[in-house]
PDB file of C-alpha atoms and ligand atoms in Angstrom:
ATOM      1  CA  MET A   1      80.719  90.499  81.108  1.00 72.00           C
ATOM      2  CA  SER A   2      80.265  94.504  81.603  1.00 84.00           C
ATOM      3  CA  ALA A   3      82.391  97.152  79.852  1.00 93.00           C
ATOM      4  CA  VAL A   4      85.852  98.092  80.961  1.00 96.00           C
ATOM      5  CA  LEU A   5      85.753 101.106  83.126  1.00 97.00           C
ATOM      6  CA  LEU A   6      89.255 101.954  83.880  1.00 97.00           C
ATOM      7  CA  ASP A   7      92.201 100.574  81.831  1.00 97.00           C
ATOM      8  CA  ILE A   8      95.774 101.378  82.696  1.00 97.00           C
ATOM      9  CA  THR A   9      98.692 100.393  80.533  1.00 97.00           C
ATOM     10  CA  GLN A  10     102.261 100.614  81.387  1.00 97.00           C
ATOM     11  CA  LEU A  11     101.852 103.189  83.984  1.00 97.00           C
ATOM     12  CA  ASN A  12     104.987 104.817  85.375  1.00 97.00           C
ATOM     13  CA  ALA A  13     105.112 107.272  88.138  1.00 96.00           C
ATOM     14  CA  GLY A  14     107.282 108.286  91.002  1.00 96.00           C
ATOM     15  CA  TYR A  15     108.660 111.375  92.858  1.00 96.00           C
ATOM     16  CA  GLY A  16     111.273 113.492  91.293  1.00 91.00           C
ATOM     17  CA  ASP A  17     113.866 111.327  90.106  1.00 89.00           C
ATOM     18  CA  MET A  18     112.677 108.365  92.113  1.00 93.00           C
ATOM     19  CA  PRO A  19     110.700 105.818  89.970  1.00 95.00           C
ATOM     20  CA  VAL A  20     107.850 104.073  92.063  1.00 97.00           C
ATOM     21  CA  LEU A  21     105.462 102.412  89.590  1.00 97.00           C
ATOM     22  CA  ARG A  22     106.988 100.141  86.911  1.00 96.00           C
ATOM     23  CA  ASP A  23     104.982  99.530  83.877  1.00 96.00           C
ATOM     24  CA  VAL A  24     101.675  98.833  85.941  1.00 97.00           C
ATOM     25  CA  SER A  25      98.823  97.571  83.761  1.00 97.00           C
ATOM     26  CA  MET A  26      95.455  96.693  85.178  1.00 97.00           C
ATOM     27  CA  ASN A  27      91.954  96.949  84.478  1.00 97.00           C
ATOM     28  CA  ILE A  28      88.473  97.515  86.301  1.00 98.00           C
ATOM     29  CA  ARG A  29      84.922  96.595  84.678  1.00 97.00           C
ATOM     30  CA  ALA A  30      81.943  98.568  85.317  1.00 96.00           C
ATOM     31  CA  ALA A  31      80.326  97.389  88.760  1.00 95.00           C
ATOM     32  CA  GLU A  32      83.323  95.337  89.937  1.00 97.00           C
ATOM     33  CA  ILE A  33      84.926  95.365  93.272  1.00 97.00           C
ATOM     34  CA  VAL A  34      88.588  95.157  92.461  1.00 98.00           C
ATOM     35  CA  ALA A  35      91.437  95.136  95.200  1.00 97.00           C
ATOM     36  CA  MET A  36      94.839  96.254  94.903  1.00 97.00           C
ATOM     37  CA  VAL A  37      96.985  94.818  97.806  1.00 95.00           C
ATOM     38  CA  GLY A  38     100.383  94.938  98.706  1.00 92.00           C
ATOM     39  CA  SER A  39     102.899  95.805 101.637  1.00 88.00           C
ATOM     40  CA  ASN A  40     104.111  98.889 103.036  1.00 89.00           C
ATOM     41  CA  GLY A  41     105.565 100.974 100.387  1.00 92.00           C
ATOM     42  CA  ALA A  42     104.560  98.946  97.515  1.00 94.00           C
ATOM     43  CA  GLY A  43     103.238 101.885  95.655  1.00 96.00           C
ATOM     44  CA  LYS A  44      99.527 101.575  96.079  1.00 96.00           C
ATOM     45  CA  THR A  45      98.992 105.092  97.164  1.00 96.00           C
ATOM     46  CA  THR A  46     101.078 106.358  94.424  1.00 97.00           C
ATOM     47  CA  MET A  47      99.066 104.820  91.924  1.00 97.00           C
ATOM     48  CA  LEU A  48      96.086 106.330  93.242  1.00 97.00           C
ATOM     49  CA  ARG A  49      97.555 109.678  93.294  1.00 96.00           C
ATOM     50  CA  ALA A  50      98.609 109.327  89.421  1.00 96.00           C
ATOM     51  CA  LEU A  51      95.135 108.161  88.660  1.00 96.00           C
ATOM     52  CA  SER A  52      93.554 111.313  90.335  1.00 95.00           C
ATOM     53  CA  ARG A  53      96.279 113.326  88.482  1.00 94.00           C
ATOM     54  CA  LEU A  54      97.839 114.467  91.535  1.00 94.00           C
ATOM     55  CA  ILE A  55     101.306 113.321  90.521  1.00 94.00           C
ATOM     56  CA  PRO A  56     102.539 113.226  86.876  1.00 93.00           C
ATOM     57  CA  SER A  57     102.774 109.685  85.294  1.00 95.00           C
ATOM     58  CA  ARG A  58     103.616 108.274  81.935  1.00 95.00           C
ATOM     59  CA  GLY A  59     101.645 105.476  80.183  1.00 96.00           C
ATOM     60  CA  HIS A  60      98.147 105.189  79.194  1.00 96.00           C
ATOM     61  CA  ILE A  61      95.104 105.577  81.421  1.00 96.00           C
ATOM     62  CA  SER A  62      91.390 105.414  79.979  1.00 96.00           C
ATOM     63  CA  PHE A  63      88.445 106.111  81.988  1.00 96.00           C
ATOM     64  CA  ASN A  64      85.082 105.326  80.622  1.00 94.00           C
ATOM     65  CA  GLY A  65      86.508 105.226  77.251  1.00 93.00           C
ATOM     66  CA  GLN A  66      88.330 108.590  77.508  1.00 94.00           C
ATOM     67  CA  SER A  67      92.040 109.044  77.718  1.00 94.00           C
ATOM     68  CA  LEU A  68      93.061 111.036  80.895  1.00 92.00           C
ATOM     69  CA  ALA A  69      96.136 112.301  78.928  1.00 89.00           C
ATOM     70  CA  GLY A  70      96.263 115.978  79.732  1.00 88.00           C
ATOM     71  CA  ALA A  71      93.474 115.771  82.071  1.00 93.00           C
ATOM     72  CA  THR A  72      93.680 117.924  85.519  1.00 95.00           C
ATOM     73  CA  ALA A  73      92.749 116.602  88.803  1.00 95.00           C
ATOM     74  CA  ASP A  74      89.791 118.668  88.748  1.00 93.00           C
ATOM     75  CA  GLU A  75      88.643 117.164  85.548  1.00 94.00           C
ATOM     76  CA  VAL A  76      88.922 113.601  86.344  1.00 95.00           C
ATOM     77  CA  PHE A  77      86.922 114.160  89.586  1.00 94.00           C
ATOM     78  CA  ALA A  78      84.304 115.696  87.462  1.00 93.00           C
ATOM     79  CA  MET A  79      84.324 112.669  85.155  1.00 94.00           C
ATOM     80  CA  GLY A  80      83.693 110.437  88.262  1.00 95.00           C
ATOM     81  CA  LEU A  81      86.884 109.181  89.470  1.00 97.00           C
ATOM     82  CA  VAL A  82      86.956 109.799  93.141  1.00 96.00           C
ATOM     83  CA  GLN A  83      89.437 109.015  95.734  1.00 96.00           C
ATOM     84  CA  VAL A  84      88.711 108.293  99.430  1.00 96.00           C
ATOM     85  CA  PRO A  85      92.293 109.124 100.681  1.00 92.00           C
ATOM     86  CA  GLU A  86      94.312 107.297 103.026  1.00 91.00           C
ATOM     87  CA  GLY A  87      93.965 108.923 106.546  1.00 88.00           C
ATOM     88  CA  ARG A  88      90.505 110.212 105.742  1.00 91.00           C
ATOM     89  CA  GLN A  89      91.481 113.583 105.396  1.00 93.00           C
ATOM     90  CA  LEU A  90      88.371 115.063 106.701  1.00 96.00           C
ATOM     91  CA  PHE A  91      87.883 118.822 107.508  1.00 95.00           C
ATOM     92  CA  ASP A  92      88.059 118.140 111.329  1.00 96.00           C
ATOM     93  CA  HIS A  93      86.284 121.548 112.296  1.00 96.00           C
ATOM     94  CA  MET A  94      83.514 121.011 110.054  1.00 97.00           C
ATOM     95  CA  SER A  95      80.427 119.130 110.995  1.00 97.00           C
ATOM     96  CA  VAL A  96      79.727 115.689 109.486  1.00 98.00           C
ATOM     97  CA  GLU A  97      77.132 117.230 107.227  1.00 97.00           C
ATOM     98  CA  GLU A  98      79.395 120.197 105.999  1.00 96.00           C
ATOM     99  CA  ASN A  99      81.892 117.387 105.227  1.00 97.00           C
ATOM    100  CA  LEU A 100      79.411 115.657 103.131  1.00 97.00           C
ATOM    101  CA  GLN A 101      78.387 118.917 101.372  1.00 95.00           C
ATOM    102  CA  MET A 102      82.235 119.350 100.475  1.00 94.00           C
ATOM    103  CA  GLY A 103      81.766 116.170  98.351  1.00 92.00           C
ATOM    104  CA  ALA A 104      79.359 117.789  96.216  1.00 91.00           C
ATOM    105  CA  TYR A 105      80.844 121.349  95.760  1.00 85.00           C
ATOM    106  CA  LYS A 106      81.106 120.926  92.117  1.00 85.00           C
ATOM    107  CA  ARG A 107      77.395 119.926  91.684  1.00 83.00           C
ATOM    108  CA  ARG A 108      74.843 122.264  90.720  1.00 86.00           C
ATOM    109  CA  ASP A 109      71.739 119.904  90.942  1.00 89.00           C
ATOM    110  CA  GLN A 110      70.556 120.766  94.408  1.00 89.00           C
ATOM    111  CA  THR A 111      67.787 118.194  94.165  1.00 91.00           C
ATOM    112  CA  GLY A 112      70.220 115.440  93.196  1.00 90.00           C
ATOM    113  CA  VAL A 113      72.543 116.586  96.053  1.00 92.00           C
ATOM    114  CA  LYS A 114      69.551 116.437  98.650  1.00 94.00           C
ATOM    115  CA  GLU A 115      68.533 112.979  97.337  1.00 95.00           C
ATOM    116  CA  ASP A 116      72.001 111.837  97.589  1.00 95.00           C
ATOM    117  CA  LEU A 117      72.744 113.054 101.130  1.00 96.00           C
ATOM    118  CA  ASN A 118      69.406 111.020 102.055  1.00 96.00           C
ATOM    119  CA  ARG A 119      71.083 108.122 100.397  1.00 96.00           C
ATOM    120  CA  VAL A 120      74.347 108.331 102.212  1.00 97.00           C
ATOM    121  CA  TYR A 121      72.435 108.652 105.560  1.00 98.00           C
ATOM    122  CA  ARG A 122      70.789 105.598 104.698  1.00 97.00           C
ATOM    123  CA  LEU A 123      74.041 103.626 103.752  1.00 97.00           C
ATOM    124  CA  PHE A 124      75.678 105.121 106.973  1.00 97.00           C
ATOM    125  CA  PRO A 125      73.107 105.323 109.835  1.00 97.00           C
ATOM    126  CA  ALA A 126      75.835 106.458 112.439  1.00 97.00           C
ATOM    127  CA  LEU A 127      76.338 109.472 110.212  1.00 98.00           C
ATOM    128  CA  ALA A 128      72.386 110.273 110.089  1.00 98.00           C
ATOM    129  CA  GLU A 129      72.609 110.130 113.915  1.00 98.00           C
ATOM    130  CA  ARG A 130      75.043 112.851 114.182  1.00 97.00           C
ATOM    131  CA  PRO A 131      75.006 115.371 111.206  1.00 97.00           C
ATOM    132  CA  HIS A 132      75.970 118.465 113.354  1.00 98.00           C
ATOM    133  CA  GLN A 133      78.796 116.680 115.169  1.00 97.00           C
ATOM    134  CA  LEU A 134      82.304 117.989 114.319  1.00 97.00           C
ATOM    135  CA  ALA A 135      84.141 115.439 111.965  1.00 97.00           C
ATOM    136  CA  GLY A 136      87.256 115.541 114.132  1.00 97.00           C
ATOM    137  CA  SER A 137      85.487 114.232 117.355  1.00 97.00           C
ATOM    138  CA  LEU A 138      84.071 111.170 115.325  1.00 97.00           C
ATOM    139  CA  SER A 139      85.260 107.562 116.178  1.00 96.00           C
ATOM    140  CA  GLY A 140      87.643 106.146 113.409  1.00 95.00           C
ATOM    141  CA  GLY A 141      85.114 104.036 112.093  1.00 96.00           C
ATOM    142  CA  GLU A 142      82.666 106.901 111.756  1.00 97.00           C
ATOM    143  CA  GLN A 143      85.261 108.978 110.256  1.00 97.00           C
ATOM    144  CA  GLN A 144      85.924 106.455 107.699  1.00 97.00           C
ATOM    145  CA  MET A 145      82.012 106.284 106.749  1.00 97.00           C
ATOM    146  CA  CYS A 146      82.234 110.145 106.823  1.00 98.00           C
ATOM    147  CA  ALA A 147      85.163 110.023 104.057  1.00 97.00           C
ATOM    148  CA  MET A 148      83.373 107.325 102.090  1.00 98.00           C
ATOM    149  CA  ALA A 149      80.062 109.016 102.184  1.00 98.00           C
ATOM    150  CA  ARG A 150      81.755 112.418 101.117  1.00 97.00           C
ATOM    151  CA  ALA A 151      83.283 110.914  98.163  1.00 97.00           C
ATOM    152  CA  LEU A 152      79.696 109.395  97.305  1.00 97.00           C
ATOM    153  CA  MET A 153      78.369 112.822  97.326  1.00 97.00           C
ATOM    154  CA  ALA A 154      80.492 113.479  94.289  1.00 95.00           C
ATOM    155  CA  ARG A 155      78.472 110.956  92.536  1.00 95.00           C
ATOM    156  CA  PRO A 156      81.546 108.728  91.619  1.00 96.00           C
ATOM    157  CA  ARG A 157      81.398 106.137  88.892  1.00 97.00           C
ATOM    158  CA  LEU A 158      84.774 104.778  90.388  1.00 98.00           C
ATOM    159  CA  MET A 159      85.227 105.191  94.038  1.00 98.00           C
ATOM    160  CA  MET A 160      88.977 104.306  95.067  1.00 98.00           C
ATOM    161  CA  VAL A 161      89.262 103.675  98.666  1.00 97.00           C
ATOM    162  CA  ASP A 162      92.839 103.745 100.240  1.00 96.00           C
ATOM    163  CA  GLU A 163      93.479 101.787 103.353  1.00 95.00           C
ATOM    164  CA  MET A 164      89.928 101.864 104.534  1.00 94.00           C
ATOM    165  CA  SER A 165      90.401  99.134 107.483  1.00 94.00           C
ATOM    166  CA  LEU A 166      93.574 100.999 108.857  1.00 93.00           C
ATOM    167  CA  GLY A 167      93.339 101.137 112.618  1.00 93.00           C
ATOM    168  CA  LEU A 168      89.650  99.916 112.834  1.00 95.00           C
ATOM    169  CA  ALA A 169      88.260  96.937 114.733  1.00 94.00           C
ATOM    170  CA  PRO A 170      87.502  93.969 112.798  1.00 94.00           C
ATOM    171  CA  VAL A 171      83.676  94.361 113.508  1.00 94.00           C
ATOM    172  CA  VAL A 172      83.680  97.926 112.128  1.00 95.00           C
ATOM    173  CA  VAL A 173      85.925  96.544 108.941  1.00 96.00           C
ATOM    174  CA  ASP A 174      83.107  94.062 108.380  1.00 95.00           C
ATOM    175  CA  LEU A 175      80.329  96.630 108.467  1.00 95.00           C
ATOM    176  CA  LEU A 176      82.256  98.927 106.015  1.00 96.00           C
ATOM    177  CA  LEU A 177      82.962  95.949 103.851  1.00 96.00           C
ATOM    178  CA  GLU A 178      79.264  95.057 103.825  1.00 96.00           C
ATOM    179  CA  THR A 179      78.304  98.701 103.032  1.00 96.00           C
ATOM    180  CA  MET A 180      80.715  98.394 100.112  1.00 96.00           C
ATOM    181  CA  THR A 181      78.841  95.717  98.381  1.00 96.00           C
ATOM    182  CA  GLN A 182      75.613  97.918  98.916  1.00 96.00           C
ATOM    183  CA  ILE A 183      77.494 100.602  97.270  1.00 96.00           C
ATOM    184  CA  ARG A 184      78.241  98.490  94.299  1.00 96.00           C
ATOM    185  CA  SER A 185      74.782  97.564  94.032  1.00 95.00           C
ATOM    186  CA  GLN A 186      73.807 101.262  93.599  1.00 93.00           C
ATOM    187  CA  GLY A 187      76.170 101.046  90.498  1.00 93.00           C
ATOM    188  CA  VAL A 188      79.373 102.376  91.662  1.00 97.00           C
ATOM    189  CA  THR A 189      82.365 100.518  90.697  1.00 98.00           C
ATOM    190  CA  VAL A 190      85.101 100.043  93.535  1.00 98.00           C
ATOM    191  CA  LEU A 191      88.939 100.108  93.718  1.00 98.00           C
ATOM    192  CA  LEU A 192      89.735  98.842  97.181  1.00 97.00           C
ATOM    193  CA  VAL A 193      93.518  99.300  98.233  1.00 96.00           C
ATOM    194  CA  GLU A 194      94.224  97.528 101.217  1.00 93.00           C
ATOM    195  CA  GLN A 195      97.063  96.113 103.385  1.00 90.00           C
ATOM    196  CA  ASP A 196      94.414  93.768 105.069  1.00 91.00           C
ATOM    197  CA  VAL A 197      94.472  91.293 102.363  1.00 92.00           C
ATOM    198  CA  HIS A 198      91.985  89.034 104.130  1.00 91.00           C
ATOM    199  CA  ALA A 199      89.437  91.925 104.181  1.00 93.00           C
ATOM    200  CA  ALA A 200      89.975  92.934 100.745  1.00 94.00           C
ATOM    201  CA  LEU A 201      89.748  89.550  99.273  1.00 95.00           C
ATOM    202  CA  SER A 202      86.500  88.769 101.241  1.00 94.00           C
ATOM    203  CA  VAL A 203      84.587  91.190  99.056  1.00 96.00           C
ATOM    204  CA  ALA A 204      86.559  91.631  96.005  1.00 97.00           C
ATOM    205  CA  ASP A 205      85.657  90.011  92.655  1.00 97.00           C
ATOM    206  CA  ARG A 206      89.130  90.394  91.477  1.00 97.00           C
ATOM    207  CA  ALA A 207      92.435  91.405  92.934  1.00 97.00           C
ATOM    208  CA  TYR A 208      95.864  92.705  91.939  1.00 97.00           C
ATOM    209  CA  VAL A 209      98.955  92.188  94.185  1.00 96.00           C
ATOM    210  CA  MET A 210     101.749  95.073  93.980  1.00 96.00           C
ATOM    211  CA  GLU A 211     105.254  94.717  94.989  1.00 95.00           C
ATOM    212  CA  THR A 212     107.844  97.575  94.913  1.00 95.00           C
ATOM    213  CA  GLY A 213     105.684  98.971  92.127  1.00 96.00           C
ATOM    214  CA  ASN A 214     105.079  96.054  89.949  1.00 95.00           C
ATOM    215  CA  ILE A 215     102.095  93.843  89.602  1.00 96.00           C
ATOM    216  CA  VAL A 216     103.134  90.447  90.564  1.00 95.00           C
ATOM    217  CA  ARG A 217     100.022  88.579  90.742  1.00 95.00           C
ATOM    218  CA  GLU A 218      96.423  88.917  89.404  1.00 96.00           C
ATOM    219  CA  GLY A 219      93.257  86.760  89.511  1.00 97.00           C
ATOM    220  CA  THR A 220      89.865  86.361  90.941  1.00 97.00           C
ATOM    221  CA  ALA A 221      89.716  86.798  94.666  1.00 96.00           C
ATOM    222  CA  LYS A 222      89.231  83.103  94.943  1.00 95.00           C
ATOM    223  CA  GLU A 223      92.399  82.278  92.996  1.00 96.00           C
ATOM    224  CA  LEU A 224      94.493  84.637  95.154  1.00 95.00           C
ATOM    225  CA  LYS A 225      93.081  83.327  98.418  1.00 93.00           C
ATOM    226  CA  ASN A 226      94.190  79.910  97.238  1.00 93.00           C
ATOM    227  CA  ASP A 227      97.500  80.921  95.838  1.00 92.00           C
ATOM    228  CA  PRO A 228     100.267  79.511  98.160  1.00 90.00           C
ATOM    229  CA  GLU A 229     102.643  82.372  97.704  1.00 89.00           C
ATOM    230  CA  VAL A 230      99.795  84.962  98.600  1.00 88.00           C
ATOM    231  CA  GLN A 231      98.874  82.826 101.601  1.00 89.00           C
ATOM    232  CA  ARG A 232     102.414  82.688 102.634  1.00 88.00           C
ATOM    233  CA  ALA A 233     103.253  86.436 102.298  1.00 86.00           C
ATOM    234  CA  TYR A 234      99.975  88.048 103.045  1.00 84.00           C
ATOM    235  CA  LEU A 235      97.556  85.942 104.825  1.00 82.00           C
ATOM    236  CA  GLY A 236      99.891  84.607 107.523  1.00 79.00           C
ATOM    237  CA  GLU A 237      99.473  80.845 106.511  1.00 65.00           C
ATOM    238  CA  THR A 238     102.008  78.500 106.300  1.00 55.00           C
ATOM    239  CA  ALA A 239     101.844  76.603 102.913  1.00 44.00           C
TER     240      ALA A 239
HETATM  241  N1  LIG B 301     105.775 112.450  98.881  1.00 88.45           N
HETATM  242  C1  LIG B 301     106.534 111.591  98.361  1.00 88.45           C
HETATM  243  N2  LIG B 301     107.949 111.973  98.146  1.00 88.45           N
HETATM  244  C2  LIG B 301     108.874 111.013  97.965  1.00 88.45           C
HETATM  245  N3  LIG B 301     108.718 109.792  98.101  1.00 88.45           N
HETATM  246  C3  LIG B 301     107.329 109.486  98.344  1.00 88.45           C
HETATM  247  C4  LIG B 301     106.445 110.160  98.547  1.00 88.45           C
HETATM  248  N4  LIG B 301     105.025 109.469  98.880  1.00 88.45           N
HETATM  249  C5  LIG B 301     105.537 108.132  98.930  1.00 88.45           C
HETATM  250  N5  LIG B 301     106.945 108.090  98.505  1.00 88.45           N
HETATM  251  C6  LIG B 301     107.758 106.697  98.491  1.00 88.45           C
HETATM  252  O1  LIG B 301     107.008 105.956  97.558  1.00 88.45           O
HETATM  253  C7  LIG B 301     107.001 104.661  97.786  1.00 88.45           C
HETATM  254  C8  LIG B 301     105.715 104.104  97.673  1.00 88.45           C
HETATM  255  O2  LIG B 301     104.782 104.653  98.450  1.00 88.45           O
HETATM  256  P1  LIG B 301     103.404 104.611  98.634  1.00 88.45           P
HETATM  257  O3  LIG B 301     102.802 105.573  99.615  1.00 88.45           O
HETATM  258  O4  LIG B 301     102.800 104.564  97.156  1.00 88.45           O
HETATM  259  O5  LIG B 301     103.185 103.101  99.065  1.00 88.45           O
HETATM  260  P2  LIG B 301     101.736 102.315  99.692  1.00 88.45           P
HETATM  261  O6  LIG B 301     101.748 101.011  98.798  1.00 88.45           O
HETATM  262  O7  LIG B 301     100.639 103.051  99.637  1.00 88.45           O
HETATM  263  O8  LIG B 301     102.145 102.068 101.093  1.00 88.45           O
HETATM  264  P3  LIG B 301     101.281 101.968 102.474  1.00 88.45           P
HETATM  265  O9  LIG B 301     100.600 100.625 102.460  1.00 88.45           O
HETATM  266  O10 LIG B 301     102.096 101.968 103.518  1.00 88.45           O
HETATM  267  O11 LIG B 301     100.089 103.007 102.367  1.00 88.45           O
HETATM  268  C9  LIG B 301     107.739 104.387  99.081  1.00 88.45           C
HETATM  269  O12 LIG B 301     108.934 104.166  99.032  1.00 88.45           O
HETATM  270  C10 LIG B 301     107.493 106.022  99.578  1.00 88.45           C
HETATM  271  O13 LIG B 301     108.544 106.186 100.530  1.00 88.45           O
HETATM  272 MG1  LIG B 302      99.255 104.007 101.127  1.00 88.45          MG
END
């Protein structure tokens, strides 16, 4: 088995006095696709914000063997922990290519940046066809591609994708999931945060289920697909 890339132990985080995450422990090995699923308000985005150091947290996080205690958002980004935020958060008035360049704004290796631009255009041909189009005028699926491509321009070790499938047609979701497996085959580890449990379990190796800030289930994607409780609560099947 490959080495553990991200290791979280007893992570607690919230907003002001309100706790959201309660003693969350999970890990991700290099080159895995791991899904974190759960309903509205379970705390999934809060977990990503804590990992990206956008909100304070208690507990232990180690990434690539290094503790993130005391690390700033900029530092964890530079270490390769990169988020594709919920709602995509593109720069709407900038072109596709300008958005992609923003992902690489910390990098000084111009040759590598050029190579990566070609690589993301190969992964997302729809973006290659419209590098000068304003991001705000892209379709929902194209916007999601642009957000993922922008994250890849930072050369992430771990790409954390929040609600990739939200508002997209099933055929577009399938295309993005297929691209996700290609991204993994290029050596990027993926954390997929999803309300669409069907979609997430179709590509993930392993998954965690979060309910009200707690991890209530974990296992291989296959184990969770066959878990009667998961089927009842998340897959719309009557057990
Ligand atoms: N900025 C904030 N200030 C205060 N409370 C917040 C803030 N953001 C989220 N919360 C609360 O934290 C809890 C967890 O929210 P979070 O966004 O992490 O859930 P989620 O699992 O990502 O949900 P969804 O699937 O709807 O995206 C919710 O009760 C939410 O209302
Ligand atoms: Mg969320």
